[in-house]
Coordinates of N, CA and C in Angstrom, one line a residue:
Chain A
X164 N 107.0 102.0 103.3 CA 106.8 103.3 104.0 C 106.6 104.4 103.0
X165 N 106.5 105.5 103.7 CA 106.4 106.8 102.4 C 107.2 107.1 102.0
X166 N 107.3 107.3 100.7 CA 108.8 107.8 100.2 C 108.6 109.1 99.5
X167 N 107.0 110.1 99.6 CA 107.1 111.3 99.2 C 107.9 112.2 100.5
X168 N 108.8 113.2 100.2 CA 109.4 114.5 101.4 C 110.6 114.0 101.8
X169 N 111.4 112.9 101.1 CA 112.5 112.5 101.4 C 113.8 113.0 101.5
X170 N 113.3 114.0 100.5 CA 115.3 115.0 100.1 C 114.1 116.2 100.2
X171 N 112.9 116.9 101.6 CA 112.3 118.1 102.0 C 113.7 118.5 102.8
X172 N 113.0 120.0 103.0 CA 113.6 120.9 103.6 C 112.6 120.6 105.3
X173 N 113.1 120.6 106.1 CA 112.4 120.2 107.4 C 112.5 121.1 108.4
X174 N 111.5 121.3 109.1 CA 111.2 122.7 110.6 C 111.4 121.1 111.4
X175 N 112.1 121.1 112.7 CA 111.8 120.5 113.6 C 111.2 121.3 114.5
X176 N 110.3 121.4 115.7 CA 110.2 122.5 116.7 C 109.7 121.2 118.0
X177 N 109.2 122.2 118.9 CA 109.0 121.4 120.2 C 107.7 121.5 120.2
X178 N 106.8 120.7 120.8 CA 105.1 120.5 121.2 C 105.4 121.7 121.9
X179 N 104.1 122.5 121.7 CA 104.0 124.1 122.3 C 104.3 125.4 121.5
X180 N 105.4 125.1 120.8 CA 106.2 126.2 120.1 C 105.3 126.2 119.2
X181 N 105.6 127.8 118.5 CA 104.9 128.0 117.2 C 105.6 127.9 116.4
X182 N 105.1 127.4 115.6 CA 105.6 126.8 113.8 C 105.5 128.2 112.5
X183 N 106.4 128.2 111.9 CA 106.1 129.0 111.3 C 106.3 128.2 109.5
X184 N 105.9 128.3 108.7 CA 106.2 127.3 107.5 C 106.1 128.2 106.3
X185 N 107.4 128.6 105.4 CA 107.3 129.5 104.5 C 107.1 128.8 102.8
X186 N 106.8 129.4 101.6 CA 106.9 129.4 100.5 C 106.7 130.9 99.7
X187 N 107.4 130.3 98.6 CA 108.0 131.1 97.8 C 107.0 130.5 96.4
X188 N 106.1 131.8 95.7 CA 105.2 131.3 94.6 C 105.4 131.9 93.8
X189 N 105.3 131.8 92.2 CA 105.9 132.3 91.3 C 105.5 133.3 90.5
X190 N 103.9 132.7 90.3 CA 102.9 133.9 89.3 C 102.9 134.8 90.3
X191 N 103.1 136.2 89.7 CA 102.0 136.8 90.5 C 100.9 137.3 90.2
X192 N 100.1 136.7 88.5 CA 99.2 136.6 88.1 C 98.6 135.9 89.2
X193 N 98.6 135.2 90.0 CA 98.0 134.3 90.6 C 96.7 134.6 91.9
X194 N 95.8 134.3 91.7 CA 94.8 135.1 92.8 C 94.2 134.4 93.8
X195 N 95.2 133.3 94.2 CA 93.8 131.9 95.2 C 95.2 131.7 95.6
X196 N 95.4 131.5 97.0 CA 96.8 130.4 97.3 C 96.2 129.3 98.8
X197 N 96.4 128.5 98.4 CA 95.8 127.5 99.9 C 97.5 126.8 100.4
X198 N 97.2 126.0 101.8 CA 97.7 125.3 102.2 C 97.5 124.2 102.4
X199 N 98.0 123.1 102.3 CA 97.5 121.6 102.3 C 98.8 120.9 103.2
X200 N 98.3 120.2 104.2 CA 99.0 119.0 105.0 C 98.6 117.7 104.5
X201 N 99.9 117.2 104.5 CA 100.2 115.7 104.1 C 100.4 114.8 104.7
X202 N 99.9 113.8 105.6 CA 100.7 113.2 106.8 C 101.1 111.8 105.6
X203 N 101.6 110.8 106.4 CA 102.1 110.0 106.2 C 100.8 108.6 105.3
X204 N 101.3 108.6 103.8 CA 100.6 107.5 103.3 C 99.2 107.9 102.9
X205 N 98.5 109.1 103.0 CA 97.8 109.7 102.7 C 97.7 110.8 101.5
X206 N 96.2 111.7 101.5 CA 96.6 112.6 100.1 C 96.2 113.7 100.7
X207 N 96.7 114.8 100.1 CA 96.9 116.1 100.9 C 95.2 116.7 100.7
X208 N 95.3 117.4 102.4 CA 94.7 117.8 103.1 C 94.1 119.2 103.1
X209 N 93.2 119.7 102.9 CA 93.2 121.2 102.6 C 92.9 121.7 103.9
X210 N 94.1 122.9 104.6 CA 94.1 123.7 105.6 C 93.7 125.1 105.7
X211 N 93.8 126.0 105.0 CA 93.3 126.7 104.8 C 93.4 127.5 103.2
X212 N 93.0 129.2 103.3 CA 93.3 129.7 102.0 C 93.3 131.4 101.9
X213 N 94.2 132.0 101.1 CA 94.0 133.2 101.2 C 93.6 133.7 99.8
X214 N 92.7 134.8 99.3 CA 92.5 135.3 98.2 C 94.0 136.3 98.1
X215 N 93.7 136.6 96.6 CA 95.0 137.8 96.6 C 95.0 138.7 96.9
X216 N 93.4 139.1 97.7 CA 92.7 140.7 98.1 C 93.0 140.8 99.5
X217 N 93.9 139.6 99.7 CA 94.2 139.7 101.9 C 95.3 139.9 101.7
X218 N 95.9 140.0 102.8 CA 97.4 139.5 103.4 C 97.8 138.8 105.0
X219 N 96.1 138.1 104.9 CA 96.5 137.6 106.4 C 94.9 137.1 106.7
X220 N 94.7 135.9 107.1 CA 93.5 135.0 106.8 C 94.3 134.0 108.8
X221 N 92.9 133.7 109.3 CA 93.6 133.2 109.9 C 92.1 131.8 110.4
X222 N 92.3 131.1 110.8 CA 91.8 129.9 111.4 C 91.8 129.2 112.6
X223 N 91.8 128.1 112.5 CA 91.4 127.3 114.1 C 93.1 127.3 114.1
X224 N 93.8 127.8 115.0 CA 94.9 127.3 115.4 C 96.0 127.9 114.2
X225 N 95.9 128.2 112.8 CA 96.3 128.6 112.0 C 96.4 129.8 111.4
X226 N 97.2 130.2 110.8 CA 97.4 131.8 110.0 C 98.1 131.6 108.9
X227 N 97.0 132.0 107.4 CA 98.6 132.2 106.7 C 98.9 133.6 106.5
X228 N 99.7 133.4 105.8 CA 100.3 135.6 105.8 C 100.5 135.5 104.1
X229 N 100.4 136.7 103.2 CA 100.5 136.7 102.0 C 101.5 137.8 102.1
X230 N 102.6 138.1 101.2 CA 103.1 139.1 100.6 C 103.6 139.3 99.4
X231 N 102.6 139.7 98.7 CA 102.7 139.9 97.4 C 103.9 140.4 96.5
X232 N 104.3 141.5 97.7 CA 105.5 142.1 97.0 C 106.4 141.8 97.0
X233 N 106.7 140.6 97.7 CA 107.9 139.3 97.1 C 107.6 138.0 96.9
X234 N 106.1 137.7 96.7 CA 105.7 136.5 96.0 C 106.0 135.5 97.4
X235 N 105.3 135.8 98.6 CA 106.1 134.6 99.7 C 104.4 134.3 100.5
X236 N 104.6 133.2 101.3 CA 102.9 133.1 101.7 C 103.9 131.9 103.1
X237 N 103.5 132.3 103.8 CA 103.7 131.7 105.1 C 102.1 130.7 105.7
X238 N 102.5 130.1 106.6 CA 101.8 129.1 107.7 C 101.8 129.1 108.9
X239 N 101.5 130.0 109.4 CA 101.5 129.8 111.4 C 101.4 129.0 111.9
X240 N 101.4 127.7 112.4 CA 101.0 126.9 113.3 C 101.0 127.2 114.8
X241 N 99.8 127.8 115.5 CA 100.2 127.9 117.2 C 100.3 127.0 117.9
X242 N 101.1 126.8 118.8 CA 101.0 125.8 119.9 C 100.9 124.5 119.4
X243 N 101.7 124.0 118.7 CA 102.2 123.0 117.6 C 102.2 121.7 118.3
X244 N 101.4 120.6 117.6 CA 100.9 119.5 118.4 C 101.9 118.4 117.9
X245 N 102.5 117.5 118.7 CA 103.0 116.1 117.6 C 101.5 115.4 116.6
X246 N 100.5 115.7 116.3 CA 99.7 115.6 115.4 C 99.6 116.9 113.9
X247 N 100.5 117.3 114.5 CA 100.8 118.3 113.6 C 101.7 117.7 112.6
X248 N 102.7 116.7 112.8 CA 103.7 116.5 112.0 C 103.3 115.8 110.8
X249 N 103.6 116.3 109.5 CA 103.3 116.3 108.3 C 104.2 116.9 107.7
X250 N 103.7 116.9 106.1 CA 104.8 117.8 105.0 C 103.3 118.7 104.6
X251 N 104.0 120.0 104.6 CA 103.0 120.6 104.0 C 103.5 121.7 102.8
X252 N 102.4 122.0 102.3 CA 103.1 122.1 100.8 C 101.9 123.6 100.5
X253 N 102.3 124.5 100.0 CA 101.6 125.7 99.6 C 101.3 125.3 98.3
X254 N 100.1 126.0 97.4 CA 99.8 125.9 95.9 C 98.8 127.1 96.0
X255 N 99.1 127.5 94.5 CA 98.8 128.6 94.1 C 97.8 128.3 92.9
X256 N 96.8 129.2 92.7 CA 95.7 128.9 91.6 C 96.1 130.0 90.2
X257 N 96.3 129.3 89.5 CA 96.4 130.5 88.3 C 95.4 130.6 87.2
X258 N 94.7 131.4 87.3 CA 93.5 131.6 86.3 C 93.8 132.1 84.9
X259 N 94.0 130.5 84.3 CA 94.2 129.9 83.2 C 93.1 129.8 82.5
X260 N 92.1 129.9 82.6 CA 90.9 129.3 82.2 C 90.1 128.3 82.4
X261 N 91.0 127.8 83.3 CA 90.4 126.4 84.6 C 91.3 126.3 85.4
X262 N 90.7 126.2 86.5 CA 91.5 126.2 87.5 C 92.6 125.2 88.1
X263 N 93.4 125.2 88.3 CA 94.6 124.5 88.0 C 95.4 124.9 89.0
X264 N 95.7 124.1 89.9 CA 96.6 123.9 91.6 C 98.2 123.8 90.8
X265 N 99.0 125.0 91.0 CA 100.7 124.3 90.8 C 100.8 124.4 92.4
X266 N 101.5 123.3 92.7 CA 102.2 122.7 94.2 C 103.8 123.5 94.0
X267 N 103.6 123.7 95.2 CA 104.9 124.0 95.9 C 105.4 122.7 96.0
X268 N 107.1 122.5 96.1 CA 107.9 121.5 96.7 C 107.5 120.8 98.2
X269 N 107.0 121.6 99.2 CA 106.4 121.2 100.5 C 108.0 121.1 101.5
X270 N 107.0 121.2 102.9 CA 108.1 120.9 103.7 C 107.7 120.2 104.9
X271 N 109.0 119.9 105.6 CA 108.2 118.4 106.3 C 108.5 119.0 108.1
X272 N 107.1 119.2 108.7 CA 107.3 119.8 110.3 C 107.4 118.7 110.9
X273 N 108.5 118.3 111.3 CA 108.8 117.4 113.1 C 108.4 117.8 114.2
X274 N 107.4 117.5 115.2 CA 107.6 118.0 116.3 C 107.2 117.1 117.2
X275 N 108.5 117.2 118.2 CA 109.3 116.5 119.2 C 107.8 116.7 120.7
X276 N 107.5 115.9 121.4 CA 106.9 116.1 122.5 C 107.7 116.4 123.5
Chain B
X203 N 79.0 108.9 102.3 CA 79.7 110.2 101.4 C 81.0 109.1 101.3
X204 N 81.4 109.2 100.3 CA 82.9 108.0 100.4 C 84.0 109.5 99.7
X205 N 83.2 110.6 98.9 CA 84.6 111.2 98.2 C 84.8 110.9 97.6
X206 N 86.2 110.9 97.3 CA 87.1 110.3 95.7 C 87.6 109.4 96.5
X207 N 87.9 108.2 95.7 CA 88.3 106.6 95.4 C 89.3 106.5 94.7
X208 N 89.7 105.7 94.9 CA 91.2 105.2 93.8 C 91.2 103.8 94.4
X209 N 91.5 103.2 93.0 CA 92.0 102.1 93.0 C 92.9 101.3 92.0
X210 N 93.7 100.8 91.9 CA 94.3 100.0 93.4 C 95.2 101.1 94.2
X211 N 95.4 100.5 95.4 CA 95.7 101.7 96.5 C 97.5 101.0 96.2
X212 N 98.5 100.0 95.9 CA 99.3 99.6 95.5 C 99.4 98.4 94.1
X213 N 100.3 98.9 93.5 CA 100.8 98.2 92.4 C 101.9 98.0 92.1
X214 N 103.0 96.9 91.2 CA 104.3 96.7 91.0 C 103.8 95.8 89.6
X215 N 104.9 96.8 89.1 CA 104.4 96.4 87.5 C 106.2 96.0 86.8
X216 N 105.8 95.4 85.9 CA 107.2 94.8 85.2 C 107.4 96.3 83.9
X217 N 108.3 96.8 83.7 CA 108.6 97.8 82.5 C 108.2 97.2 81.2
X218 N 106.7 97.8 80.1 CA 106.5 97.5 79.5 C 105.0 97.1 79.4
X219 N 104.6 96.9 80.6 CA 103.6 96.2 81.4 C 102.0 97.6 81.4
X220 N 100.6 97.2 81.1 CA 99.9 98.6 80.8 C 98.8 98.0 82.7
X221 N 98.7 99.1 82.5 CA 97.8 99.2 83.8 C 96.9 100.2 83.8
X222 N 95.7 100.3 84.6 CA 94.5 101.6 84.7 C 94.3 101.9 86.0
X223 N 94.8 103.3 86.5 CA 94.1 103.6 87.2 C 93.1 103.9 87.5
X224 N 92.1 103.9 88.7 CA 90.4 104.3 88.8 C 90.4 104.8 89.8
X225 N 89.2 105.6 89.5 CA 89.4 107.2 90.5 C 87.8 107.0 90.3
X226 N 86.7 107.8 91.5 CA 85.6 107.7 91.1 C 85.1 108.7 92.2
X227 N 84.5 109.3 92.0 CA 84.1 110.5 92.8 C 82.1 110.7 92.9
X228 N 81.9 111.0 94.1 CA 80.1 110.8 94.4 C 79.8 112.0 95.1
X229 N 80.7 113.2 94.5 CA 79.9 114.6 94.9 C 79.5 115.6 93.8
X230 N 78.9 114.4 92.8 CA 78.4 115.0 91.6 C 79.7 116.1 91.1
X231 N 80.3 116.1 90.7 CA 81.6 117.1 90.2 C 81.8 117.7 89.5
X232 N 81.5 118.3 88.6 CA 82.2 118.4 87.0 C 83.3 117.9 86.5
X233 N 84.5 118.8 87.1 CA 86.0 118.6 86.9 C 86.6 117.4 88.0
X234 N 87.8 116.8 87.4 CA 88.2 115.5 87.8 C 89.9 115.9 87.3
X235 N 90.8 115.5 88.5 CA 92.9 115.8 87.8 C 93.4 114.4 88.2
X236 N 94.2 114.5 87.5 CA 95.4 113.3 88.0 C 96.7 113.7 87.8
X237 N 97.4 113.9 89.5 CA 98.7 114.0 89.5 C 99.5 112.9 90.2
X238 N 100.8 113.3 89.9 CA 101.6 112.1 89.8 C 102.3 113.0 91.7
X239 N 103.1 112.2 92.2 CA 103.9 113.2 93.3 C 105.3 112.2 93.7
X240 N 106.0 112.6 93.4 CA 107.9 112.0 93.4 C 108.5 113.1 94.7
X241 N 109.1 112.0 95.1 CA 109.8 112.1 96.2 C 110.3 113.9 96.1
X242 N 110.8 114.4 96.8 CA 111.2 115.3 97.1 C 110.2 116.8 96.0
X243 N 109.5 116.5 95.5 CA 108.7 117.4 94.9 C 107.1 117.3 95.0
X244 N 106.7 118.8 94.8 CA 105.4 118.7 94.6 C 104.5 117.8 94.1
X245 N 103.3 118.3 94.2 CA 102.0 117.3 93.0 C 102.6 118.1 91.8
X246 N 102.2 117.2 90.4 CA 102.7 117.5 89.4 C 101.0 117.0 88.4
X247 N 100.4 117.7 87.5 CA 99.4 117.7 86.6 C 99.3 116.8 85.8
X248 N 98.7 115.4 85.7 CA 99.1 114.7 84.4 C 98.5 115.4 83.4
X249 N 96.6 115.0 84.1 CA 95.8 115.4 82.9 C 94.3 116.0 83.6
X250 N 93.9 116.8 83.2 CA 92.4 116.6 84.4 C 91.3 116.7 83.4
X251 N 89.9 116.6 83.8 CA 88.6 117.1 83.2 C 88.0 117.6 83.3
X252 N 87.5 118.9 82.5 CA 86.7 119.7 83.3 C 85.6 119.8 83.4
X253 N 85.2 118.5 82.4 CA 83.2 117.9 82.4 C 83.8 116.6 81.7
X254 N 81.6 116.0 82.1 CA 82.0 114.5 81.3 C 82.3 114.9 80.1
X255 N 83.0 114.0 79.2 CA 83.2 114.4 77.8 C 84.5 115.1 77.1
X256 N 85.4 115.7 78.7 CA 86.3 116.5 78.2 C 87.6 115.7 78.6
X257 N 88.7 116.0 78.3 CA 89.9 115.7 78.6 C 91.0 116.6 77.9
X258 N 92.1 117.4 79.2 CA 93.1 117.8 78.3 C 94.3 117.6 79.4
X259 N 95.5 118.1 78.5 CA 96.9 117.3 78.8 C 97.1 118.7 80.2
X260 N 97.6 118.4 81.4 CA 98.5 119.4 82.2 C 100.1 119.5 82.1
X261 N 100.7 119.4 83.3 CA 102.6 119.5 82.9 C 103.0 118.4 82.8
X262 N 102.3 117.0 83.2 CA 103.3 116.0 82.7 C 102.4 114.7 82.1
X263 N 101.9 115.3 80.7 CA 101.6 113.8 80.5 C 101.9 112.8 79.6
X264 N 103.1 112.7 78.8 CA 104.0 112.3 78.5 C 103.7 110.4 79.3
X265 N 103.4 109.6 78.1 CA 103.1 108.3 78.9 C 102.0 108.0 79.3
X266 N 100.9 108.7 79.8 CA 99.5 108.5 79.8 C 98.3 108.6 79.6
X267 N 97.5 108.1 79.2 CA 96.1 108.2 78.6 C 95.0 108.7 79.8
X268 N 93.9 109.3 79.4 CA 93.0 108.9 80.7 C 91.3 109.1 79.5
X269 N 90.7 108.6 80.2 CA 89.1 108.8 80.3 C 88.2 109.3 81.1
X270 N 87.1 109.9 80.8 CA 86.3 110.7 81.4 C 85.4 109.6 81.2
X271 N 85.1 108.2 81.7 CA 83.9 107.8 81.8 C 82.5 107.9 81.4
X272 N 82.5 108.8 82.5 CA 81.2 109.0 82.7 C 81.3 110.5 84.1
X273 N 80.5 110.8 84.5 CA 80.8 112.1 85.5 C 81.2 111.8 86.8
X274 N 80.8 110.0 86.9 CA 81.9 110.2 88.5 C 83.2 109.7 88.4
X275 N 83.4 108.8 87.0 CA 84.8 108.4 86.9 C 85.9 108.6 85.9
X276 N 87.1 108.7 86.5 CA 88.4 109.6 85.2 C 89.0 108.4 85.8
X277 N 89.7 107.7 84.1 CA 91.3 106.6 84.5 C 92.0 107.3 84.0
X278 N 93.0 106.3 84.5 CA 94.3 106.7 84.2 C 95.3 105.7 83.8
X279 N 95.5 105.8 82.3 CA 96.2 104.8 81.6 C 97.7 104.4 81.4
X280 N 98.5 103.6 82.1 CA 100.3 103.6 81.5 C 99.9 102.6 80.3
X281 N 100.2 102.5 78.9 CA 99.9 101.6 78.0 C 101.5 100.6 78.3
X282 N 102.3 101.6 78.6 CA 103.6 101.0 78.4 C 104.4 101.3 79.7
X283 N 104.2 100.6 81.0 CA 104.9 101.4 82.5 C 106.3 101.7 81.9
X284 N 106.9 102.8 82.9 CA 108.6 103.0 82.1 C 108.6 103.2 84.0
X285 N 109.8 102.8 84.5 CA 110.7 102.7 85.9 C 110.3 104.7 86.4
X286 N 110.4 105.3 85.1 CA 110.2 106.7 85.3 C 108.6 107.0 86.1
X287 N 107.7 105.9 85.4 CA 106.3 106.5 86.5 C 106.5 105.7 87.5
X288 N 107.6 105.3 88.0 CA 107.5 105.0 89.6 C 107.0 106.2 90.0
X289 N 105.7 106.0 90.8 CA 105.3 107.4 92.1 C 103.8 107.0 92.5
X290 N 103.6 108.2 93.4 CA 102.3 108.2 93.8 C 101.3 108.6 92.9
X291 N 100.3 108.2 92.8 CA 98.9 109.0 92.0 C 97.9 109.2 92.6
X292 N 97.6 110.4 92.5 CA 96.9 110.9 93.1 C 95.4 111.6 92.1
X293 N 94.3 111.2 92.5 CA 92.8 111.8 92.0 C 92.3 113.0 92.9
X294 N 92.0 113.8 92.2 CA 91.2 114.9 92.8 C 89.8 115.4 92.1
X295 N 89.1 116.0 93.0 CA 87.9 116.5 92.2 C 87.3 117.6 93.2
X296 N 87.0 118.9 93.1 CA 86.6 120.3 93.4 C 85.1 119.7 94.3
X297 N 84.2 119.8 95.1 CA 84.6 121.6 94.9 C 85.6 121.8 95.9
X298 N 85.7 123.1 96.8 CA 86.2 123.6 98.0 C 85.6 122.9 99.1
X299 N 86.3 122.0 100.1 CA 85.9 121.6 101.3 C 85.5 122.8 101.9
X300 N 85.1 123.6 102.4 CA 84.9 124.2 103.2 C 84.3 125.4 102.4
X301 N 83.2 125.5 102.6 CA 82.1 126.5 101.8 C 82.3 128.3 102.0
X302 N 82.7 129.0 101.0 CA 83.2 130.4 101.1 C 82.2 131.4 100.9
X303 N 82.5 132.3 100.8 CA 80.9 133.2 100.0 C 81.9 133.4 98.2
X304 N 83.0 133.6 98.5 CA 83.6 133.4 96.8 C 85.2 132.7 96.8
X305 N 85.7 132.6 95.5 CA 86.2 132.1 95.0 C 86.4 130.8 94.1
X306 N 87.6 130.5 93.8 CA 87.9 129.1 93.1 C 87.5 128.1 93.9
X307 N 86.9 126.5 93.5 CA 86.8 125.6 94.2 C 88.8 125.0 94.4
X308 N 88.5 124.0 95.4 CA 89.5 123.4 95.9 C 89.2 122.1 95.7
X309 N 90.5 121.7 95.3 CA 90.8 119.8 95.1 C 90.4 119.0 96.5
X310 N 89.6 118.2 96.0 CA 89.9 117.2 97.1 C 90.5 116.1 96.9
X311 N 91.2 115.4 97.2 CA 92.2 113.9 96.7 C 91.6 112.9 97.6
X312 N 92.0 112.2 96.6 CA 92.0 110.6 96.8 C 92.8 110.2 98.1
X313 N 93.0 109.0 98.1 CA 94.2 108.0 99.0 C 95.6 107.7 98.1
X314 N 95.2 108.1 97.4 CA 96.5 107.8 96.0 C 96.6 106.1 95.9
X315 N 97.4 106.3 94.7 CA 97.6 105.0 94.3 C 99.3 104.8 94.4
X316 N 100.1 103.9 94.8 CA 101.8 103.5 95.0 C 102.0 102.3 94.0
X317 N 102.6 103.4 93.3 CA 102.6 102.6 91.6 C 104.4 102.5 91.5
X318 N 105.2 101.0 91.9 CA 106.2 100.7 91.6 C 106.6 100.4 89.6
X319 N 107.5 100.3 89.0 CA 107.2 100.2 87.9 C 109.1 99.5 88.0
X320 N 109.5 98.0 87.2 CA 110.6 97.6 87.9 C 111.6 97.5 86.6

């Protein structure tokens, strides 16, 4: 079985509820931050992405939120499907000279039908 | 359109034991990574490329070699497995799935590879 997200930090919620999924990023050099879902045995998924020039980008069913001025970037999930359940993991781009993804730890959404 | 590839998708290797990873990508690319991913943590950098020809070290590559092929394929070398690269491996290669008017490209990954080491 999978053994990445074993000792995560985990959201359980219910089919319907909204999800909310937080990280905490370090640079604040940093100017690209996306979100990626991981389901089970697979490799992570690109969900969406915010530049550093937003604070709120939103998509099919999803939102992230940026706030700079504590380095935190959230994940909205509405109306949260049991196909939702994954680990998902924030990363941030730091313009290094080549572009280069540091990952977040990730965290793993349950959700119960 | 197949994406990035990896192969083997599982392995179990004796400590001491060398093996290669293969990664191979068919959306003409430039740049090509390989990260490792352990339980309770993020993806972690071995090494990436950022054209054929190139190769440099990211945060963990301590233990592994890789090659730039040619422009659709990067390995990835244990000369010597240690119980420590037990993990997943993972290949990526740019650009951004989903077409922007600007920014950075985005990784796209492989299926990874489940690399036991005993």
């Amino acid at each position: 079985g999978e053994s990445v997200g074993l000792h995560l930090p985990t959201l359980s919620v219910q089919e319907g509820d909204n999800s909310i999924i937080n990280c905490a990023y370090s640079n604040s050099a940093s100017d690209y931050f996306i979100w990626y879902k991981q389901e089970s045995g697979k490799g992570p998924q690109f969900i969406i992405d915010i530049r550093s020039n937003m604070d709120k980008r939103q998509g099919q069913r999803v939102t992230v939120l940026l706030n700079k001025t504590v380095k935190h970037l959230s994940l909205q999930i509405a109306a949260t499907q049991p196909g939702d359940s994954a680990v998902y993991f924030c990363a941030e781009i730091m313009n290094t000279g080549f572009q280069k993804l540091v990952f977040g730890t990730g965290t793993r959404l349950l959700v119960s039908p | 359109n197949a994406g990035v590839t990896q192969t083997p998708k599982f392995q179990v290797l004796k400590t001491g034991q060398s093996m290669t990873l293969q990664c191979a990508q068919d959306m003409n690319h430039n740049s090509m990574y390989w990260y490792r991913q352990d339980p309770g943590m993020g993806l972690r950098l071995i090494y990436y490329s950022a054209s054929e020809g190139t190769t440099d070290k990211g945060e963990v590559p301590n233990g592994y070699n890789v090659s730039r092929l040619n422009k659709r394929e990067f390995s990835l070398r244990l000369e010597s497995a240690a119980p420590s690269q037990t993990s997943v491996y993972f290949c990526a290669s740019p650009p951004y799935p989903r077409r922007g008017p600007s920014g950075p490209d985005t990784q796209y990954f492989g299926p990874g590879t489940r690399l036991t080491v005993l």
